[in-house]
Amino acid sequence: MSLRFHEIAEGGHRILNPFTNDKLALLGEIARLRRGSRLLDLCCGKAEMLCQWSLAHGIEGVGVDISDVFLDAARARAGELGVADRVRLEKGDAGAYPVEPGTFDVVSCLGATWIGNGLEGTVKLMLPPLKEDGILLVGEPYWNSEPPAAAYESFGFGPDDFTSLAGTFDRFEAAGVEVLEMVLADQDSWDRYVASQWWTLSDWLRDNPDDPDIEGVRGFLERCRRSHVEYGRRHLGWGVFVLRRR
C-alpha cells in the first residue's frame, strides 16, 4: 500500500494503530519502564509512544521510520512535550537499522512486522539490539474468527500473513520468545483508528482535486470503509504483546 496514502489518511492521528491514549498508558505500566530505560522503536511513525513514555516514565529512546511526514510530526511532538533531549528520531529502513548489540532495555515494532517478512522474522531481527533481560513489544493483527476468502482481497492480506490469537502465540514460540503480557485493541479503539481516517481522506479529496494521486486516494478511502464495516469489525483483532527470550 502506498506510504503517501497512509500519510494522508493518518494526518490527524497521533497514535498510528488502533490504540487509545489509555491503552498506550496501560502498556507503558505493564512494560515496567524505569527512568533511564532505553527504547528502540522500529517503524515509530509519529513516535507518540516514545514521546509519551519519555514524559511519563523518564525513558530515553530512538525512533526509526521511513516517512519524513511522520518524523516531522514526531519531532514537533517531542518538542511540545519537552522530551526532545531524550528522544532521537532517525529516517531509515527499520529492518536494517544498524545498532550495537545488547544496548536497549525495550525494542518495539507495532504493526509493521513486514520489516522482517512476517512476525517470526521481525522478532529475530529485534533480538540483537535487546539486553539479555530486556523485553520486546510487538503489535500484530490476528483473526478473531475465520474470515471469508473475500476479506483477504479486501484488506490486501495473504491467507498466511496473520493467524488466530492462539496461532499468533504459536508463532512467537517458534521465534524463541515467551509471551509475558498483552494489551488488545477493542471495537471502539478500532473504530476510532479506522473511521476517523475517512473524514481526513474525504477532506483531502475535496481540497486536492488536481493531485495526480486523487483516484488512488479515492479508491483507498472506498476500500478502507468497505473492508472495516464488512469484515474488519467482525473478524480482525490487534494487540501488542510483551515478550522476552525463552
PDB file of C-alpha atoms in Angstrom:
ATOM      1  CA  MET A   1       0.000   0.000   0.000  1.00  0.00           C
ATOM      2  CA  SER A   2       1.230   3.492  -0.851  1.00  0.00           C
ATOM      3  CA  LEU A   3       3.083   5.192   2.005  1.00  0.00           C
ATOM      4  CA  ARG A   4       1.666   8.502   0.824  1.00  0.00           C
ATOM      5  CA  PHE A   5      -1.906   7.241   1.219  1.00  0.00           C
ATOM      6  CA  HIS A   6      -1.187   6.385   4.848  1.00  0.00           C
ATOM      7  CA  GLU A   7       0.494   9.738   5.431  1.00  0.00           C
ATOM      8  CA  ILE A   8      -2.664  11.427   4.171  1.00  0.00           C
ATOM      9  CA  ALA A   9      -5.122   9.155   5.981  1.00  0.00           C
ATOM     10  CA  GLU A  10      -3.328   9.406   9.324  1.00  0.00           C
ATOM     11  CA  GLY A  11      -2.647  13.113   9.062  1.00  0.00           C
ATOM     12  CA  GLY A  12      -4.883  13.833  12.051  1.00  0.00           C
ATOM     13  CA  HIS A  13      -3.707  10.873  14.135  1.00  0.00           C
ATOM     14  CA  ARG A  14      -1.089  10.854  16.858  1.00  0.00           C
ATOM     15  CA  ILE A  15      -1.217   7.101  17.512  1.00  0.00           C
ATOM     16  CA  LEU A  16      -0.884   5.212  14.218  1.00  0.00           C
ATOM     17  CA  ASN A  17      -2.558   2.000  15.336  1.00  0.00           C
ATOM     18  CA  PRO A  18      -5.876   1.029  16.971  1.00  0.00           C
ATOM     19  CA  PHE A  19      -4.822   2.035  20.485  1.00  0.00           C
ATOM     20  CA  THR A  20      -6.224   4.832  22.617  1.00  0.00           C
ATOM     21  CA  ASN A  21      -4.194   7.013  24.964  1.00  0.00           C
ATOM     22  CA  ASP A  22      -5.461   4.914  27.860  1.00  0.00           C
ATOM     23  CA  LYS A  23      -4.267   1.680  26.284  1.00  0.00           C
ATOM     24  CA  LEU A  24      -0.924   3.220  25.437  1.00  0.00           C
ATOM     25  CA  ALA A  25      -0.523   4.320  29.051  1.00  0.00           C
ATOM     26  CA  LEU A  26      -1.543   0.861  30.273  1.00  0.00           C
ATOM     27  CA  LEU A  27       1.071  -0.734  28.027  1.00  0.00           C
ATOM     28  CA  GLY A  28       3.719   1.574  29.490  1.00  0.00           C
ATOM     29  CA  GLU A  29       2.786   0.457  33.003  1.00  0.00           C
ATOM     30  CA  ILE A  30       2.805  -3.206  32.022  1.00  0.00           C
ATOM     31  CA  ALA A  31       6.243  -2.814  30.415  1.00  0.00           C
ATOM     32  CA  ARG A  32       7.653  -1.834  33.860  1.00  0.00           C
ATOM     33  CA  LEU A  33       9.533   1.132  32.476  1.00  0.00           C
ATOM     34  CA  ARG A  34      12.075   2.875  34.690  1.00  0.00           C
ATOM     35  CA  ARG A  35      13.753   6.259  34.470  1.00  0.00           C
ATOM     36  CA  GLY A  36      16.718   5.925  32.158  1.00  0.00           C
ATOM     37  CA  SER A  37      15.409   2.816  30.377  1.00  0.00           C
ATOM     38  CA  ARG A  38      16.278   2.830  26.678  1.00  0.00           C
ATOM     39  CA  LEU A  39      13.702   2.070  23.983  1.00  0.00           C
ATOM     40  CA  LEU A  40      14.321   1.372  20.309  1.00  0.00           C
ATOM     41  CA  ASP A  41      11.077   1.831  18.360  1.00  0.00           C
ATOM     42  CA  LEU A  42      11.213   0.416  14.824  1.00  0.00           C
ATOM     43  CA  CYS A  43       8.713   1.987  12.408  1.00  0.00           C
ATOM     44  CA  CYS A  44       7.908   4.544  15.088  1.00  0.00           C
ATOM     45  CA  GLY A  45       5.507   6.592  12.950  1.00  0.00           C
ATOM     46  CA  LYS A  46       4.860   9.860  14.795  1.00  0.00           C
ATOM     47  CA  ALA A  47       6.618   8.431  17.871  1.00  0.00           C
ATOM     48  CA  GLU A  48       3.701   9.142  20.184  1.00  0.00           C
ATOM     49  CA  MET A  49       4.500   6.094  22.298  1.00  0.00           C
ATOM     50  CA  LEU A  50       8.152   7.052  22.672  1.00  0.00           C
ATOM     51  CA  CYS A  51       7.342  10.690  23.484  1.00  0.00           C
ATOM     52  CA  GLN A  52       4.543   9.925  25.937  1.00  0.00           C
ATOM     53  CA  TRP A  53       6.607   7.320  27.764  1.00  0.00           C
ATOM     54  CA  SER A  54       9.612   9.605  27.922  1.00  0.00           C
ATOM     55  CA  LEU A  55       7.413  12.224  29.597  1.00  0.00           C
ATOM     56  CA  ALA A  56       5.617   9.811  31.931  1.00  0.00           C
ATOM     57  CA  HIS A  57       8.467   7.440  32.814  1.00  0.00           C
ATOM     58  CA  GLY A  58      11.671   9.354  32.085  1.00  0.00           C
ATOM     59  CA  ILE A  59      12.867   6.887  29.447  1.00  0.00           C
ATOM     60  CA  GLU A  60      15.274   7.641  26.609  1.00  0.00           C
ATOM     61  CA  GLY A  61      14.941   6.272  23.127  1.00  0.00           C
ATOM     62  CA  VAL A  62      15.440   6.128  19.399  1.00  0.00           C
ATOM     63  CA  GLY A  63      12.636   6.069  16.856  1.00  0.00           C
ATOM     64  CA  VAL A  64      13.259   4.922  13.290  1.00  0.00           C
ATOM     65  CA  ASP A  65      10.862   5.431  10.393  1.00  0.00           C
ATOM     66  CA  ILE A  66      10.937   5.839   6.626  1.00  0.00           C
ATOM     67  CA  SER A  67       8.386   8.676   6.437  1.00  0.00           C
ATOM     68  CA  ASP A  68       9.579  12.278   6.549  1.00  0.00           C
ATOM     69  CA  VAL A  69       5.970  13.343   7.146  1.00  0.00           C
ATOM     70  CA  PHE A  70       5.638  11.197  10.251  1.00  0.00           C
ATOM     71  CA  LEU A  71       9.113  12.059  11.530  1.00  0.00           C
ATOM     72  CA  ASP A  72       8.455  15.796  11.207  1.00  0.00           C
ATOM     73  CA  ALA A  73       5.304  15.324  13.299  1.00  0.00           C
ATOM     74  CA  ALA A  74       7.284  13.233  15.798  1.00  0.00           C
ATOM     75  CA  ARG A  75       9.940  15.924  16.231  1.00  0.00           C
ATOM     76  CA  ALA A  76       7.260  18.541  16.759  1.00  0.00           C
ATOM     77  CA  ARG A  77       5.575  16.337  19.360  1.00  0.00           C
ATOM     78  CA  ALA A  78       8.843  15.705  21.202  1.00  0.00           C
ATOM     79  CA  GLY A  79       9.377  19.454  21.394  1.00  0.00           C
ATOM     80  CA  GLU A  80       5.809  20.052  22.526  1.00  0.00           C
ATOM     81  CA  LEU A  81       6.150  17.542  25.369  1.00  0.00           C
ATOM     82  CA  GLY A  82       9.615  18.757  26.316  1.00  0.00           C
ATOM     83  CA  VAL A  83      11.368  15.448  25.703  1.00  0.00           C
ATOM     84  CA  ALA A  84      13.445  16.283  22.627  1.00  0.00           C
ATOM     85  CA  ASP A  85      16.645  15.914  24.665  1.00  0.00           C
ATOM     86  CA  ARG A  86      15.748  12.286  25.479  1.00  0.00           C
ATOM     87  CA  VAL A  87      14.310  11.205  22.129  1.00  0.00           C
ATOM     88  CA  ARG A  88      16.287  10.757  18.913  1.00  0.00           C
ATOM     89  CA  LEU A  89      14.367  10.318  15.655  1.00  0.00           C
ATOM     90  CA  GLU A  90      16.038   8.966  12.547  1.00  0.00           C
ATOM     91  CA  LYS A  91      14.955   8.294   8.999  1.00  0.00           C
ATOM     92  CA  GLY A  92      15.870   4.841   7.774  1.00  0.00           C
ATOM     93  CA  ASP A  93      14.950   1.285   6.940  1.00  0.00           C
ATOM     94  CA  ALA A  94      13.761  -0.111  10.275  1.00  0.00           C
ATOM     95  CA  GLY A  95      14.506  -3.639   9.098  1.00  0.00           C
ATOM     96  CA  ALA A  96      18.194  -2.845   8.600  1.00  0.00           C
ATOM     97  CA  TYR A  97      18.845  -0.216  11.256  1.00  0.00           C
ATOM     98  CA  PRO A  98      22.473  -0.501  12.459  1.00  0.00           C
ATOM     99  CA  VAL A  99      22.703  -0.735  16.235  1.00  0.00           C
ATOM    100  CA  GLU A 100      25.194  -2.048  18.752  1.00  0.00           C
ATOM    101  CA  PRO A 101      24.059  -5.401  20.189  1.00  0.00           C
ATOM    102  CA  GLY A 102      22.545  -5.547  23.654  1.00  0.00           C
ATOM    103  CA  THR A 103      22.077  -1.807  24.152  1.00  0.00           C
ATOM    104  CA  PHE A 104      18.299  -1.382  24.633  1.00  0.00           C
ATOM    105  CA  ASP A 105      16.014  -2.360  27.508  1.00  0.00           C
ATOM    106  CA  VAL A 106      12.974  -2.424  25.204  1.00  0.00           C
ATOM    107  CA  VAL A 107      12.717  -2.944  21.448  1.00  0.00           C
ATOM    108  CA  SER A 108       9.333  -2.345  19.842  1.00  0.00           C
ATOM    109  CA  CYS A 109       7.684  -2.756  16.467  1.00  0.00           C
ATOM    110  CA  LEU A 110       3.963  -2.013  16.470  1.00  0.00           C
ATOM    111  CA  GLY A 111       2.012  -3.046  13.404  1.00  0.00           C
ATOM    112  CA  ALA A 112       4.925  -3.308  10.987  1.00  0.00           C
ATOM    113  CA  THR A 113       6.148  -6.907  11.016  1.00  0.00           C
ATOM    114  CA  TRP A 114       6.561  -6.670   7.274  1.00  0.00           C
ATOM    115  CA  ILE A 115      10.065  -5.312   8.072  1.00  0.00           C
ATOM    116  CA  GLY A 116      11.145  -8.900   8.788  1.00  0.00           C
ATOM    117  CA  ASN A 117       8.876 -10.550   6.209  1.00  0.00           C
ATOM    118  CA  GLY A 118       6.473 -11.611   8.929  1.00  0.00           C
ATOM    119  CA  LEU A 119       6.204 -11.974  12.676  1.00  0.00           C
ATOM    120  CA  GLU A 120       8.916 -14.587  13.213  1.00  0.00           C
ATOM    121  CA  GLY A 121      11.461 -12.789  11.049  1.00  0.00           C
ATOM    122  CA  THR A 122      10.727  -9.477  12.741  1.00  0.00           C
ATOM    123  CA  VAL A 123      11.173 -10.938  16.218  1.00  0.00           C
ATOM    124  CA  LYS A 124      14.538 -12.355  15.177  1.00  0.00           C
ATOM    125  CA  LEU A 125      15.808  -9.003  13.883  1.00  0.00           C
ATOM    126  CA  MET A 126      14.585  -7.262  17.070  1.00  0.00           C
ATOM    127  CA  LEU A 127      16.526  -9.539  19.415  1.00  0.00           C
ATOM    128  CA  PRO A 128      20.158  -8.486  18.734  1.00  0.00           C
ATOM    129  CA  PRO A 129      19.732  -4.870  19.990  1.00  0.00           C
ATOM    130  CA  LEU A 130      17.994  -6.126  23.154  1.00  0.00           C
ATOM    131  CA  LYS A 131      19.724  -6.514  26.504  1.00  0.00           C
ATOM    132  CA  GLU A 132      19.717 -10.040  27.877  1.00  0.00           C
ATOM    133  CA  ASP A 133      16.968  -9.235  30.402  1.00  0.00           C
ATOM    134  CA  GLY A 134      15.073  -6.835  28.116  1.00  0.00           C
ATOM    135  CA  ILE A 135      11.629  -7.110  26.568  1.00  0.00           C
ATOM    136  CA  LEU A 136      10.141  -6.872  23.109  1.00  0.00           C
ATOM    137  CA  LEU A 137       6.850  -5.155  22.270  1.00  0.00           C
ATOM    138  CA  VAL A 138       5.270  -6.444  19.071  1.00  0.00           C
ATOM    139  CA  GLY A 139       1.993  -5.121  17.694  1.00  0.00           C
ATOM    140  CA  GLU A 140       0.276  -7.567  15.355  1.00  0.00           C
ATOM    141  CA  PRO A 141      -3.137  -8.166  13.785  1.00  0.00           C
ATOM    142  CA  TYR A 142      -4.859 -11.504  14.280  1.00  0.00           C
ATOM    143  CA  TRP A 143      -8.143 -13.044  13.211  1.00  0.00           C
ATOM    144  CA  ASN A 144     -10.915 -13.128  15.829  1.00  0.00           C
ATOM    145  CA  SER A 145     -12.761 -15.563  13.593  1.00  0.00           C
ATOM    146  CA  GLU A 146     -12.053 -17.223  10.275  1.00  0.00           C
ATOM    147  CA  PRO A 147     -12.628 -14.600   7.565  1.00  0.00           C
ATOM    148  CA  PRO A 148     -14.239 -15.351   4.207  1.00  0.00           C
ATOM    149  CA  ALA A 149     -11.919 -15.530   1.217  1.00  0.00           C
ATOM    150  CA  ALA A 150     -13.090 -12.126   0.007  1.00  0.00           C
ATOM    151  CA  ALA A 151     -11.742 -10.496   3.176  1.00  0.00           C
ATOM    152  CA  TYR A 152      -8.138 -11.223   2.190  1.00  0.00           C
ATOM    153  CA  GLU A 153      -8.542  -9.390  -1.096  1.00  0.00           C
ATOM    154  CA  SER A 154     -10.377  -6.523   0.604  1.00  0.00           C
ATOM    155  CA  PHE A 155      -7.592  -5.985   3.142  1.00  0.00           C
ATOM    156  CA  GLY A 156      -4.737  -6.848   0.808  1.00  0.00           C
ATOM    157  CA  PHE A 157      -3.553  -9.648   3.124  1.00  0.00           C
ATOM    158  CA  GLY A 158      -2.436 -13.111   2.106  1.00  0.00           C
ATOM    159  CA  PRO A 159      -4.058 -16.105   3.863  1.00  0.00           C
ATOM    160  CA  ASP A 160      -0.832 -16.803   5.755  1.00  0.00           C
ATOM    161  CA  ASP A 161       0.051 -13.218   6.700  1.00  0.00           C
ATOM    162  CA  PHE A 162      -1.867 -13.419  10.000  1.00  0.00           C
ATOM    163  CA  THR A 163      -3.472 -16.157  12.030  1.00  0.00           C
ATOM    164  CA  SER A 164      -5.696 -16.574  15.081  1.00  0.00           C
ATOM    165  CA  LEU A 165      -4.732 -15.230  18.513  1.00  0.00           C
ATOM    166  CA  ALA A 166      -3.685 -18.728  19.584  1.00  0.00           C
ATOM    167  CA  GLY A 167      -1.818 -19.163  16.318  1.00  0.00           C
ATOM    168  CA  THR A 168      -0.006 -15.885  16.954  1.00  0.00           C
ATOM    169  CA  PHE A 169       1.215 -17.308  20.260  1.00  0.00           C
ATOM    170  CA  ASP A 170       2.473 -20.357  18.348  1.00  0.00           C
ATOM    171  CA  ARG A 171       4.430 -18.085  16.030  1.00  0.00           C
ATOM    172  CA  PHE A 172       6.031 -16.311  18.967  1.00  0.00           C
ATOM    173  CA  GLU A 173       7.048 -19.653  20.442  1.00  0.00           C
ATOM    174  CA  ALA A 174       8.560 -20.680  17.115  1.00  0.00           C
ATOM    175  CA  ALA A 175      10.560 -17.439  17.135  1.00  0.00           C
ATOM    176  CA  GLY A 176      12.052 -18.353  20.532  1.00  0.00           C
ATOM    177  CA  VAL A 177      10.219 -15.852  22.727  1.00  0.00           C
ATOM    178  CA  GLU A 178       7.732 -16.130  25.591  1.00  0.00           C
ATOM    179  CA  VAL A 179       4.547 -14.057  25.838  1.00  0.00           C
ATOM    180  CA  LEU A 180       4.540 -12.297  29.224  1.00  0.00           C
ATOM    181  CA  GLU A 181       1.562  -9.968  28.776  1.00  0.00           C
ATOM    182  CA  MET A 182      -0.703  -8.431  26.168  1.00  0.00           C
ATOM    183  CA  VAL A 183      -2.910  -5.401  25.610  1.00  0.00           C
ATOM    184  CA  LEU A 184      -5.568  -5.829  22.927  1.00  0.00           C
ATOM    185  CA  ALA A 185      -7.476  -3.242  20.941  1.00  0.00           C
ATOM    186  CA  ASP A 186     -11.254  -3.272  21.382  1.00  0.00           C
ATOM    187  CA  GLN A 187     -14.032  -2.428  18.960  1.00  0.00           C
ATOM    188  CA  ASP A 188     -14.224   1.224  19.978  1.00  0.00           C
ATOM    189  CA  SER A 189     -10.498   1.789  19.572  1.00  0.00           C
ATOM    190  CA  TRP A 190     -10.586   0.066  16.165  1.00  0.00           C
ATOM    191  CA  ASP A 191     -13.443   2.329  15.078  1.00  0.00           C
ATOM    192  CA  ARG A 192     -11.630   5.449  16.228  1.00  0.00           C
ATOM    193  CA  TYR A 193      -8.462   4.468  14.382  1.00  0.00           C
ATOM    194  CA  VAL A 194     -10.120   3.455  11.113  1.00  0.00           C
ATOM    195  CA  ALA A 195     -13.285   5.541  10.914  1.00  0.00           C
ATOM    196  CA  SER A 196     -11.546   8.788  11.830  1.00  0.00           C
ATOM    197  CA  GLN A 197      -9.410   8.403   8.706  1.00  0.00           C
ATOM    198  CA  TRP A 198     -12.437   8.634   6.434  1.00  0.00           C
ATOM    199  CA  TRP A 199     -13.153  12.304   7.152  1.00  0.00           C
ATOM    200  CA  THR A 200      -9.471  13.175   6.761  1.00  0.00           C
ATOM    201  CA  LEU A 201      -9.347  11.414   3.392  1.00  0.00           C
ATOM    202  CA  SER A 202     -12.628  12.951   2.246  1.00  0.00           C
ATOM    203  CA  ASP A 203     -11.390  16.457   3.104  1.00  0.00           C
ATOM    204  CA  TRP A 204      -8.135  15.799   1.248  1.00  0.00           C
ATOM    205  CA  LEU A 205     -10.063  14.721  -1.867  1.00  0.00           C
ATOM    206  CA  ARG A 206     -12.096  17.936  -1.785  1.00  0.00           C
ATOM    207  CA  ASP A 207      -9.035  20.100  -1.225  1.00  0.00           C
ATOM    208  CA  ASN A 208      -6.786  18.466  -3.849  1.00  0.00           C
ATOM    209  CA  PRO A 209      -8.886  17.849  -6.986  1.00  0.00           C
ATOM    210  CA  ASP A 210      -5.895  18.172  -9.315  1.00  0.00           C
ATOM    211  CA  ASP A 211      -3.481  15.939  -7.435  1.00  0.00           C
ATOM    212  CA  PRO A 212      -2.168  13.120  -9.675  1.00  0.00           C
ATOM    213  CA  ASP A 213      -2.912  10.568  -6.929  1.00  0.00           C
ATOM    214  CA  ILE A 214      -6.521  11.601  -6.454  1.00  0.00           C
ATOM    215  CA  GLU A 215      -8.081   8.453  -7.959  1.00  0.00           C
ATOM    216  CA  GLY A 216      -5.760   6.242  -5.975  1.00  0.00           C
ATOM    217  CA  VAL A 217      -6.660   8.053  -2.760  1.00  0.00           C
ATOM    218  CA  ARG A 218     -10.351   7.835  -3.635  1.00  0.00           C
ATOM    219  CA  GLY A 219     -10.059   4.084  -4.126  1.00  0.00           C
ATOM    220  CA  PHE A 220      -8.078   3.784  -0.876  1.00  0.00           C
ATOM    221  CA  LEU A 221     -10.859   5.543   1.028  1.00  0.00           C
ATOM    222  CA  GLU A 222     -13.524   3.321  -0.502  1.00  0.00           C
ATOM    223  CA  ARG A 223     -11.572   0.152   0.353  1.00  0.00           C
ATOM    224  CA  CYS A 224     -10.900   1.361   3.908  1.00  0.00           C
ATOM    225  CA  ARG A 225     -14.575   1.972   4.589  1.00  0.00           C
ATOM    226  CA  ARG A 226     -15.810  -1.223   3.000  1.00  0.00           C
ATOM    227  CA  SER A 227     -13.193  -3.557   4.482  1.00  0.00           C
ATOM    228  CA  HIS A 228     -13.764  -2.247   8.000  1.00  0.00           C
ATOM    229  CA  VAL A 229     -17.553  -2.387   8.066  1.00  0.00           C
ATOM    230  CA  GLU A 230     -17.855  -5.599   6.060  1.00  0.00           C
ATOM    231  CA  TYR A 231     -15.007  -7.653   7.501  1.00  0.00           C
ATOM    232  CA  GLY A 232     -12.799  -5.808   9.999  1.00  0.00           C
ATOM    233  CA  ARG A 233     -15.326  -5.210  12.776  1.00  0.00           C
ATOM    234  CA  ARG A 234     -16.269  -8.888  12.809  1.00  0.00           C
ATOM    235  CA  HIS A 235     -13.043 -10.701  12.074  1.00  0.00           C
ATOM    236  CA  LEU A 236      -9.928  -8.588  12.692  1.00  0.00           C
ATOM    237  CA  GLY A 237      -8.202  -8.062  16.045  1.00  0.00           C
ATOM    238  CA  TRP A 238      -4.993  -6.299  17.001  1.00  0.00           C
ATOM    239  CA  GLY A 239      -2.803  -6.297  20.056  1.00  0.00           C
ATOM    240  CA  VAL A 240       0.587  -5.541  21.495  1.00  0.00           C
ATOM    241  CA  PHE A 241       2.414  -8.493  23.013  1.00  0.00           C
ATOM    242  CA  VAL A 242       5.097  -8.208  25.685  1.00  0.00           C
ATOM    243  CA  LEU A 243       7.823 -10.796  25.063  1.00  0.00           C
ATOM    244  CA  ARG A 244      11.195 -11.955  26.318  1.00  0.00           C
ATOM    245  CA  ARG A 245      13.686 -14.603  25.305  1.00  0.00           C
ATOM    246  CA  ARG A 246      12.756 -18.124  26.306  1.00  0.00           C
TER     247      ARG A 246
END
